[in-house]
CSV table of C-alpha atoms in Angstrom, one decimal:
chain,number,residue,atom,x,y,z
A,24,MET,CA,251.5,26.4,55.8
A,25,ARG,CA,252.0,23.3,53.7
A,26,GLY,CA,249.4,20.6,54.1
A,27,GLY,CA,250.6,17.2,55.1
A,28,SER,CA,254.4,18.0,55.1
A,29,ARG,CA,254.6,18.1,58.9
A,30,ARG,CA,254.9,14.9,60.9
A,31,PRO,CA,253.2,14.8,64.3
A,32,LEU,CA,255.5,14.9,67.2
A,33,ASP,CA,256.1,11.7,69.2
A,34,ALA,CA,255.7,11.5,72.9
A,35,GLY,CA,259.4,12.1,73.7
A,36,GLN,CA,259.5,15.2,71.5
A,37,VAL,CA,256.3,16.6,73.1
A,38,SER,CA,257.7,15.9,76.6
A,39,GLU,CA,261.0,17.6,75.7
A,40,LEU,CA,259.2,20.6,74.2
A,41,LEU,CA,257.0,20.9,77.3
A,42,ALA,CA,260.0,20.7,79.7
A,43,GLU,CA,261.8,23.4,77.7
A,44,ALA,CA,258.7,25.7,77.8
A,45,GLU,CA,258.3,25.1,81.5
A,46,GLY,CA,262.0,26.0,82.0
A,47,HIS,CA,261.5,29.3,80.2
A,48,LEU,CA,258.4,30.1,82.2
A,49,MET,CA,260.2,29.3,85.4
A,50,ALA,CA,263.2,31.4,84.5
A,51,ARG,CA,260.9,34.3,83.6
A,52,ALA,CA,259.1,34.0,86.9
A,53,TYR,CA,262.4,34.0,88.8
A,54,ARG,CA,263.5,37.1,86.9
A,55,ASP,CA,260.2,38.9,87.6
A,56,GLN,CA,260.4,38.0,91.3
A,57,ALA,CA,264.0,39.3,91.5
A,58,ARG,CA,262.9,42.5,89.8
A,59,ARG,CA,260.0,43.0,92.3
A,60,GLU,CA,262.4,42.4,95.2
A,61,ALA,CA,264.9,44.9,93.7
A,62,GLU,CA,262.1,47.5,93.3
A,63,GLU,CA,261.0,47.0,96.9
A,64,LEU,CA,264.6,47.4,98.1
A,65,CYS,CA,265.1,50.6,96.2
A,66,ALA,CA,261.7,51.9,97.5
A,67,ARG,CA,263.1,51.5,101.0
A,68,LEU,CA,266.2,53.6,100.1
A,69,PRO,CA,264.6,56.9,99.1
A,70,TRP,CA,267.9,58.8,99.0
A,71,LEU,CA,269.1,56.9,95.9
A,72,THR,CA,269.0,58.8,92.6
A,73,SER,CA,267.1,57.1,89.7
A,74,GLY,CA,270.4,56.1,88.1
A,75,GLN,CA,271.6,54.6,91.4
A,76,ALA,CA,268.3,52.8,91.9
A,77,GLU,CA,268.5,51.3,88.3
A,78,ASP,CA,272.1,50.2,88.9
A,79,LEU,CA,271.3,48.7,92.2
A,80,SER,CA,268.2,46.9,90.7
A,81,ARG,CA,270.3,45.6,87.8
A,82,HIS,CA,273.0,44.3,90.1
A,83,TYR,CA,270.5,42.7,92.5
A,84,VAL,CA,268.7,40.9,89.7
A,85,GLN,CA,272.0,39.6,88.2
A,86,ARG,CA,273.2,38.4,91.6
A,87,ARG,CA,269.9,36.8,92.5
A,88,LEU,CA,269.7,35.0,89.2
A,89,ALA,CA,273.3,33.8,89.6
A,90,VAL,CA,272.5,32.4,93.0
A,91,THR,CA,269.4,30.7,91.7
A,92,ARG,CA,271.3,29.2,88.8
A,93,ARG,CA,274.0,27.9,91.2
A,94,MET,CA,271.4,26.4,93.5
A,95,LEU,CA,269.6,24.7,90.6
A,96,ARG,CA,272.9,23.3,89.2
A,97,ASP,CA,273.9,22.0,92.7
A,98,THR,CA,270.5,20.4,93.1
A,99,ALA,CA,270.7,18.8,89.7
A,100,GLU,CA,274.2,17.5,90.4
A,101,ARG,CA,273.1,16.0,93.8
A,102,ALA,CA,270.1,14.4,92.1
A,103,ALA,CA,272.4,12.8,89.6
A,104,GLU,CA,274.6,11.6,92.4
A,105,LEU,CA,271.7,10.1,94.3
A,106,ARG,CA,270.4,8.5,91.2
A,107,ALA,CA,273.7,6.8,90.6
A,108,GLU,CA,273.9,5.6,94.3
A,109,TYR,CA,270.3,4.3,94.2
A,110,GLU,CA,270.9,2.5,90.8
A,111,ALA,CA,274.1,0.9,92.2
A,112,ARG,CA,272.3,-0.2,95.4
A,113,TYR,CA,269.3,-1.6,93.3
A,114,ALA,CA,271.7,-3.6,91.1
A,115,ALA,CA,273.4,-5.0,94.2
A,116,LEU,CA,270.1,-6.0,95.7
A,117,ARG,CA,268.9,-7.5,92.5
A,118,ARG,CA,272.2,-9.6,92.2
A,119,ASP,CA,271.8,-10.8,95.8
A,120,LEU,CA,268.1,-11.7,95.2
A,121,LEU,CA,269.1,-13.6,92.1
A,122,ARG,CA,271.9,-15.5,93.9
A,123,ARG,CA,269.5,-16.4,96.7
A,124,HIS,CA,266.9,-17.7,94.3
A,125,ALA,CA,269.6,-19.7,92.5
A,126,VAL,CA,270.8,-21.2,95.8
A,127,CYS,CA,267.2,-22.1,96.8
A,128,ALA,CA,266.5,-23.6,93.4
A,129,CYS,CA,269.6,-25.7,93.6
A,130,ALA,CA,268.7,-26.8,97.1
A,131,VAL,CA,265.2,-27.8,96.0
A,132,LEU,CA,266.6,-29.6,92.9
A,133,ALA,CA,269.2,-31.4,95.1
A,134,CYS,CA,266.4,-32.5,97.5
A,135,GLY,CA,264.3,-33.7,94.7
A,136,VAL,CA,267.1,-35.7,93.2
A,137,GLY,CA,268.0,-37.1,96.6
A,138,LEU,CA,264.3,-38.1,97.2
A,139,CYS,CA,264.1,-39.7,93.8
A,140,ALA,CA,267.3,-41.6,94.4
A,141,LEU,CA,266.0,-42.7,97.9
A,142,ALA,CA,262.7,-43.8,96.4
A,143,GLY,CA,264.6,-45.7,93.7
A,144,LEU,CA,266.7,-47.5,96.3
A,145,LEU,CA,263.6,-48.4,98.4
A,146,THR,CA,261.6,-49.7,95.5
A,147,ALA,CA,264.5,-51.7,94.1
A,148,ARG,CA,264.7,-53.9,97.2
């Protein structure tokens, strides 16, 4: 290990590293759960030979992981869609609010100018 040649990670890098580690741990947990389920399934089928049980377990785990990947991908896609919808709605609401504030400010300014003009006319007489 070289002293002083490594720079400390910034917050974004640490967050990214933690998210990647969490993803690996979650994938491992899903795989382990699928293996346990496959073993339970094979235990309920005592007539299977050991080769058949291994083949069934392997296919079950592959299928279960494929289904999990598809569900996670679909969830991520839907989350991205919802985020886009919410951001568009937020932008529209922000524009409406800004327009209303501009109209109110113009109305207040117009009233102020009108009152000043009226006061000028009344004091000029």
